Coordinates of C-alpha atoms in Angstrom, one line a residue:
M243 CA -18.6 17.2 3.3
A244 CA -18.2 16.2 7.0
S245 CA -15.0 14.7 8.2
H246 CA -16.0 11.2 9.4
R247 CA -16.4 7.6 8.5
K248 CA -17.6 4.2 9.8
S249 CA -15.4 2.1 11.9
R250 CA -14.2 -1.0 10.1
T251 CA -11.2 -3.3 9.9
P252 CA -8.8 -1.9 7.4
G253 CA -8.6 -3.9 4.2
P254 CA -6.0 -4.1 1.4
R255 CA -5.5 -1.2 -1.0
V256 CA -6.0 -2.1 -4.7
A257 CA -5.2 0.0 -7.7
G258 CA -5.1 3.3 -5.8
I259 CA -8.2 2.5 -3.7
R260 CA -8.0 2.4 0.0
T261 CA -10.6 1.2 2.5
P262 CA -11.6 3.4 5.4
A263 CA -10.9 2.9 9.1
L264 CA -11.9 5.3 12.0
A265 CA -13.5 8.7 11.7
T266 CA -12.2 12.1 12.5
A267 CA -10.5 12.4 15.9
A268 CA -11.9 15.9 16.4
L269 CA -15.5 14.9 16.0
T270 CA -15.0 11.9 18.3
S271 CA -13.5 14.1 20.9
V272 CA -16.5 16.4 20.7
A273 CA -18.9 13.7 21.3
L274 CA -16.8 12.0 23.9
L275 CA -16.4 15.3 25.8
S276 CA -20.2 16.0 25.5
Q277 CA -21.2 12.6 26.9
T278 CA -18.4 12.7 29.6
A279 CA -19.7 16.0 30.8
E280 CA -23.2 14.6 31.2
A281 CA -22.1 11.4 32.9
A282 CA -22.7 11.3 36.6
P283 CA -19.8 10.4 39.0
G284 CA -19.3 6.6 39.0
E285 CA -21.1 6.0 35.8
D286 CA -19.5 4.0 33.0
R287 CA -18.3 6.4 30.4
P288 CA -18.4 5.4 26.7
S289 CA -15.2 4.6 25.0
L290 CA -13.6 6.9 22.5
E291 CA -14.5 4.4 19.7
E292 CA -18.1 4.2 20.8
V293 CA -18.6 7.9 20.9
E294 CA -16.6 8.4 17.7
K295 CA -18.9 6.0 15.9
K296 CA -22.0 7.8 17.2
V297 CA -21.0 11.3 16.0
G298 CA -19.3 9.9 12.9
D299 CA -22.4 8.1 11.9
L300 CA -24.5 11.3 12.2
Y301 CA -22.2 13.1 9.8
R302 CA -21.9 10.2 7.4
Q303 CA -25.7 9.7 7.3
A304 CA -26.0 13.4 6.6
E305 CA -23.5 13.2 3.8
S306 CA -25.3 10.2 2.3
A307 CA -28.6 12.0 2.5
T308 CA -27.1 15.1 0.9
E309 CA -25.9 13.2 -2.1
K310 CA -29.4 11.5 -2.3
Y311 CA -30.9 15.0 -2.1
N312 CA -28.6 16.2 -4.9
A313 CA -29.6 13.2 -7.1
A314 CA -33.3 13.7 -6.3
K315 CA -33.1 17.4 -7.0
E316 CA -31.4 16.9 -10.3
K317 CA -33.9 14.2 -11.3
T318 CA -36.9 16.4 -10.2
G319 CA -35.6 19.2 -12.3
K320 CA -35.3 17.1 -15.4
Q321 CA -38.7 15.4 -14.8
R322 CA -40.4 18.8 -14.3
K323 CA -39.0 20.0 -17.6
R324 CA -40.3 16.8 -19.3
V325 CA -43.7 17.3 -17.8
D326 CA -43.8 20.9 -19.0
T327 CA -42.8 19.8 -22.5
L328 CA -45.4 17.1 -22.6
L329 CA -48.2 19.5 -21.3
D330 CA -47.2 22.0 -24.0
D331 CA -47.3 19.3 -26.6
V332 CA -50.7 18.1 -25.4
A333 CA -52.1 21.6 -25.6
K334 CA -50.8 22.0 -29.2
R335 CA -52.2 18.6 -30.3
T336 CA -55.5 19.4 -28.6
Q337 CA -55.7 22.5 -30.7
K338 CA -55.0 20.6 -33.9
L339 CA -57.5 18.0 -32.9
N340 CA -60.2 20.7 -32.4
E341 CA -59.3 22.1 -35.8
A342 CA -59.6 18.6 -37.4
R343 CA -62.9 18.1 -35.6
S344 CA -64.2 21.4 -36.9
E345 CA -63.3 20.4 -40.5
L346 CA -65.2 17.1 -40.1
G347 CA -68.1 19.1 -38.6
S348 CA -68.3 21.3 -41.7
Y349 CA -68.6 18.2 -43.9
A350 CA -71.3 16.7 -41.6
A351 CA -73.3 20.0 -41.7
A352 CA -73.1 20.2 -45.5
Q353 CA -74.4 16.6 -45.8
Y354 CA -77.2 17.3 -43.4
R355 CA -78.3 20.4 -45.4
T356 CA -78.5 18.3 -48.6
G357 CA -80.7 15.8 -46.9
A358 CA -78.2 13.0 -47.0
G359 CA -79.6 11.3 -43.9
M360 CA -77.0 10.3 -41.3
P361 CA -73.9 12.2 -42.5
D362 CA -70.9 10.0 -43.1
T363 CA -68.5 12.4 -41.4
A364 CA -70.8 12.8 -38.4
T365 CA -70.3 9.1 -37.7
F366 CA -66.6 9.9 -37.0
L367 CA -67.4 12.8 -34.7
L368 CA -69.6 10.4 -32.6
A369 CA -66.8 7.9 -32.3
E370 CA -65.2 7.8 -28.9
T371 CA -61.8 6.2 -29.8
P372 CA -59.6 5.8 -32.9
Q373 CA -60.6 2.1 -32.9
D374 CA -64.3 3.1 -33.3
I375 CA -63.3 5.0 -36.4
F376 CA -61.2 2.2 -38.0
D377 CA -64.0 -0.2 -37.5
Q378 CA -66.3 1.8 -39.8
R379 CA -64.6 0.7 -43.1
Q380 CA -67.9 0.8 -45.0
V381 CA -68.4 4.5 -44.2
L382 CA -64.9 5.3 -45.5
D383 CA -65.8 3.6 -48.8
R384 CA -68.6 6.2 -49.4
M385 CA -66.4 9.2 -48.7
T386 CA -64.8 11.6 -51.2
G387 CA -61.0 12.0 -51.2
R388 CA -61.2 15.3 -49.3
Q389 CA -63.5 13.7 -46.7
K390 CA -61.1 10.8 -46.2
A391 CA -58.2 13.2 -45.8
A392 CA -60.1 15.0 -43.1
V393 CA -60.8 11.8 -41.3
D394 CA -57.2 10.6 -41.6
D395 CA -56.1 13.9 -40.0
Y396 CA -58.7 13.7 -37.3
V397 CA -57.7 10.1 -36.5
T398 CA -54.0 11.0 -36.4
Q399 CA -54.5 14.0 -34.1
Q400 CA -56.8 12.1 -31.8
T401 CA -54.4 9.1 -31.5
E402 CA -51.4 11.4 -30.9
T403 CA -53.3 13.5 -28.4
M404 CA -54.4 10.5 -26.4
K405 CA -50.8 9.1 -26.4
K406 CA -49.3 12.4 -25.2
R407 CA -51.9 12.8 -22.5
Q408 CA -51.0 9.3 -21.2
E409 CA -47.3 10.2 -21.2
A410 CA -48.0 13.4 -19.4
T411 CA -50.0 11.5 -16.7
E412 CA -47.2 9.0 -16.2
S413 CA -44.6 11.8 -16.0
L414 CA -46.6 13.7 -13.4
R415 CA -46.8 10.5 -11.3
T416 CA -43.0 10.1 -11.6
L417 CA -42.5 13.8 -10.7
T418 CA -44.6 13.3 -7.6
E419 CA -42.4 10.4 -6.5
T420 CA -39.1 12.3 -7.1
Q421 CA -40.5 15.2 -5.1
G422 CA -41.2 12.8 -2.3
D423 CA -37.6 11.5 -2.4
L424 CA -36.3 15.1 -2.4
K425 CA -38.4 15.9 0.7
T426 CA -37.3 12.8 2.6
A427 CA -33.6 13.4 1.9
K428 CA -33.9 17.0 3.0
A429 CA -35.5 16.0 6.2
T430 CA -32.9 13.4 6.9
V431 CA -30.0 15.8 6.3
Q432 CA -31.6 18.4 8.6
K433 CA -32.2 15.9 11.4
K434 CA -28.7 14.4 11.4
L435 CA -27.0 17.8 11.4
A436 CA -29.3 19.0 14.2
D437 CA -28.3 16.0 16.3
A438 CA -24.6 16.7 15.6
R439 CA -25.0 20.4 16.5
E440 CA -26.8 19.4 19.8
L441 CA -23.7 17.3 20.8
L442 CA -21.3 20.1 19.8
S443 CA -23.3 22.7 21.8
K444 CA -22.6 21.0 25.1
L445 CA -18.9 21.6 25.1
T446 CA -17.3 23.6 27.8
A447 CA -14.5 26.1 27.2
E448 CA -12.0 23.6 28.6
E449 CA -13.3 20.8 26.3
K450 CA -13.1 23.2 23.3
A451 CA -9.4 23.8 24.1
R452 CA -8.8 20.1 24.3
L453 CA -10.6 19.6 21.0
A454 CA -8.4 22.3 19.4
A455 CA -5.3 20.6 20.6
I456 CA -6.4 17.3 19.1
E457 CA -7.3 18.9 15.8
K458 CA -3.9 20.6 15.7
R459 CA -2.1 17.3 16.2
K460 CA -4.2 15.8 13.5
Q461 CA -3.4 18.6 11.0
E462 CA 0.3 18.2 11.7
E463 CA 0.1 14.5 10.9
A464 CA -1.9 15.2 7.7
A465 CA 0.8 17.8 6.7
R466 CA 3.5 15.2 7.3
K467 CA 1.8 12.7 5.1
A468 CA 1.2 15.2 2.4
A469 CA 4.9 16.1 2.4
E470 CA 5.8 12.4 2.0
L471 CA 3.4 12.1 -0.9
A472 CA 5.0 15.2 -2.5
R473 CA 8.4 13.6 -2.1
Q474 CA 7.3 10.3 -3.7
Q475 CA 5.7 12.2 -6.7
A476 CA 8.9 14.3 -7.2
E477 CA 10.9 11.1 -7.3
Q478 CA 8.6 9.6 -9.8
E479 CA 8.8 12.7 -12.0
Q480 CA 12.6 12.6 -11.8
A481 CA 12.7 8.9 -12.8
R482 CA 10.4 9.6 -15.8
E483 CA 12.7 12.5 -17.0
E484 CA 15.8 10.3 -16.6
A485 CA 14.1 7.5 -18.5
A486 CA 13.1 9.9 -21.3
Q487 CA 16.6 11.3 -21.6
Q488 CA 18.0 7.7 -21.8
G489 CA 15.4 6.8 -24.4
G490 CA 13.7 4.3 -22.2
G491 CA 10.1 3.9 -21.0
A492 CA 8.6 5.3 -17.9
S493 CA 9.7 3.4 -14.8
E494 CA 7.4 2.5 -12.0
G495 CA 7.0 5.4 -9.6
A496 CA 8.3 5.4 -6.1
G497 CA 5.7 4.6 -3.5
S498 CA 3.3 3.1 -6.0
T499 CA 0.9 0.3 -5.0
G500 CA 2.6 -2.3 -7.1
S501 CA 0.5 -1.9 -10.2
T502 CA 1.8 -0.7 -13.5
E503 CA 2.3 3.0 -13.4
T504 CA -0.4 5.1 -15.1
P505 CA 1.0 7.2 -17.9
P506 CA 1.2 10.9 -17.0
A507 CA -1.7 13.0 -18.2
D508 CA -1.2 14.8 -21.5
S509 CA -0.7 18.6 -21.9
S510 CA -4.4 19.1 -22.7
Y511 CA -5.4 17.7 -19.4
G512 CA -2.9 19.9 -17.7
T513 CA -4.4 23.0 -19.3
K514 CA -7.9 22.0 -18.3
A515 CA -6.8 21.1 -14.8
E516 CA -5.2 24.6 -14.4
K517 CA -8.5 26.2 -15.2
A518 CA -10.4 23.9 -12.8
I519 CA -8.0 24.6 -10.0
S520 CA -7.9 28.3 -10.7
F521 CA -11.7 28.3 -10.3
A522 CA -11.7 26.2 -7.2
R523 CA -9.0 28.5 -5.6
A524 CA -11.2 31.5 -6.3
Q525 CA -13.9 30.0 -4.2
I526 CA -11.8 29.6 -1.1
G527 CA -13.5 31.3 1.9
K528 CA -17.0 30.7 0.6
P529 CA -19.2 28.7 3.0
Y530 CA -20.1 25.1 2.8
V531 CA -23.9 24.7 2.3
W532 CA -25.3 21.2 1.7
G533 CA -27.0 21.0 -1.7
A534 CA -25.3 24.2 -3.0
T535 CA -23.6 24.5 -6.4
G536 CA -22.5 28.1 -6.2
P537 CA -21.7 30.8 -6.8
G538 CA -22.0 32.0 -3.2
S539 CA -21.7 28.6 -1.5
Y540 CA -21.0 24.9 -2.3
D541 CA -21.1 21.4 -1.0
C542 CA -18.3 19.1 -1.9
S543 CA -19.5 17.7 -5.2
G544 CA -21.1 21.0 -6.1
L545 CA -17.6 22.6 -5.9
T546 CA -15.8 19.9 -8.0
Q547 CA -18.6 20.0 -10.6
A548 CA -18.4 23.8 -10.9
A549 CA -14.6 23.8 -11.1
W550 CA -14.4 21.3 -13.9
K551 CA -17.3 23.1 -15.7
A552 CA -15.1 26.2 -15.7
A553 CA -12.6 24.0 -17.6
G554 CA -15.1 22.9 -20.2
V555 CA -15.7 19.5 -18.7
S556 CA -19.2 18.4 -17.6
L557 CA -19.2 16.3 -14.5
P558 CA -22.3 14.6 -12.9
R559 CA -23.8 16.2 -9.9
T560 CA -23.2 13.6 -7.2
T561 CA -20.1 11.9 -5.8
Y562 CA -21.6 8.6 -6.6
D563 CA -21.6 9.5 -10.3
Q564 CA -18.4 11.6 -10.4
V565 CA -16.3 8.7 -9.1
N566 CA -17.2 6.9 -12.3
A567 CA -16.6 9.9 -14.6
G568 CA -12.9 9.2 -15.4
T569 CA -9.9 6.9 -14.9
T570 CA -8.9 5.7 -11.5
V571 CA -5.2 6.1 -10.7
P572 CA -3.1 5.2 -7.7
V573 CA -2.8 7.8 -4.9
S574 CA 1.0 8.0 -5.5
Q575 CA 0.3 9.1 -9.1
A576 CA -2.3 11.8 -8.4
Q577 CA -1.9 14.9 -10.6
P578 CA -3.3 18.4 -10.2
G579 CA -6.9 18.4 -11.3
D580 CA -7.7 14.8 -10.2
L581 CA -10.6 14.2 -8.0
V582 CA -10.0 12.7 -4.5
F583 CA -12.9 10.6 -3.1
F584 CA -13.3 9.6 0.5
Y585 CA -14.9 6.8 2.5
D586 CA -16.2 3.5 1.4
D587 CA -19.6 4.9 0.5
V588 CA -18.0 7.7 -1.6
T589 CA -19.7 10.6 0.1
H590 CA -17.0 13.3 -0.1
V591 CA -14.7 14.7 -2.8
G592 CA -12.0 17.3 -3.3
I593 CA -9.9 18.5 -6.2
Y594 CA -6.2 17.7 -6.0
I595 CA -3.8 20.6 -6.4
G596 CA -0.4 18.8 -6.0
N597 CA 2.0 18.2 -3.1
G598 CA -0.5 16.1 -1.2
M599 CA -3.0 19.0 -1.0
M600 CA -6.5 19.6 -2.3
I601 CA -9.2 22.2 -2.3
H602 CA -12.6 21.1 -0.9
A603 CA -15.8 22.1 0.8
P604 CA -15.4 20.1 4.0
K605 CA -18.7 20.2 6.1
P606 CA -21.4 22.4 7.6
G607 CA -19.9 25.3 9.6
T608 CA -16.7 25.4 7.5
Y609 CA -15.5 27.2 4.4
V610 CA -14.0 26.1 1.1
R611 CA -10.2 25.7 1.8
E612 CA -6.9 24.1 1.0
E613 CA -6.1 21.0 3.0
S614 CA -4.1 17.9 3.0
I615 CA -5.7 14.9 1.3
Y616 CA -4.9 13.1 4.6
Y617 CA -7.0 15.4 6.7
D618 CA -9.0 12.4 7.9
G619 CA -6.2 9.9 7.8
D620 CA -4.8 8.0 4.8
S621 CA -7.2 5.2 5.2
A622 CA -10.1 7.6 4.5
I623 CA -9.1 8.0 0.9
H624 CA -11.3 5.9 -1.3
S625 CA -9.8 6.6 -4.8
I626 CA -8.3 9.1 -7.2
V627 CA -10.1 9.8 -10.4
R628 CA -8.8 11.7 -13.5
P629 CA -12.0 13.2 -15.1
A630 CA -10.7 14.3 -18.5

């Protein structure tokens, strides 16, 4: 999603995981220019870091709310299906209960016609709970085999019907709660994005030109870092090939983080990755829409989920779950098809295509595109995960 992150002191990188630092320069410029334009002469103007944090927080909060929305939407859908299933089951069991009650009623009517006083089976029809029935042991002793069978069926149907009705009631309560979570997350996303748009709308033509220049410099730096990663990976591959020719094991790759090198993915992974990347590439140019899973638009995790689904691999819906759906590898050992996660709260994801590049759905107002994995700086990368 959006290109931003919280300001924090950079920490160490462990096993391919990097901690975030500052947010996107472009977004901070936007907010800075907006606030500068509004400031009266002589007023103290906010620093770049202060304005950067304000705008960055809006997009980060929108990202977080989007993933919460995605999770709540998925949970709501599953819960609604469960409720529908339970209600269907209750209806079927109620029908069977009515049939069992009708059979008992026929026995009661027959006993009444023969002048047998208080019909034995009628006693069960007057019982309000299964426990009432079980307490009447002496009545059961006077019944025929067919009557007892009818009572057993009635007791079973009544017990199961009551149980399913209780489950349906509890499921309806849970559904109401998840629908509330969905509504809250949706409102939060809309509010944060509206606040960000308001800041962006105050830019002058000159400020937009300055913003474009800042963005261009940032893209150039991202491209340089991507090229450096591509060089490191090429050296690693060459070292592996040389080791294989000499009959030795794989050596530690150039530019690694100091951990033991992760073995290269097998050929089956490569085949699946090709399908996932091919699907993702076909989506380039489609708009980013928060909460969307295709086919006309996507959010970040919706795109990666759909891409790997095309390769026959089922990924969870949210970034929070996708980051745990595979093996974490160092950035220097990323291979095409791997998922690239961003920021310390894991709110953005793209699919790696090689040479330091990825395909992702960036943020509102943009389209699915190819971009350097360093588009927001190398410290923005949280981890690389191999999903299959």
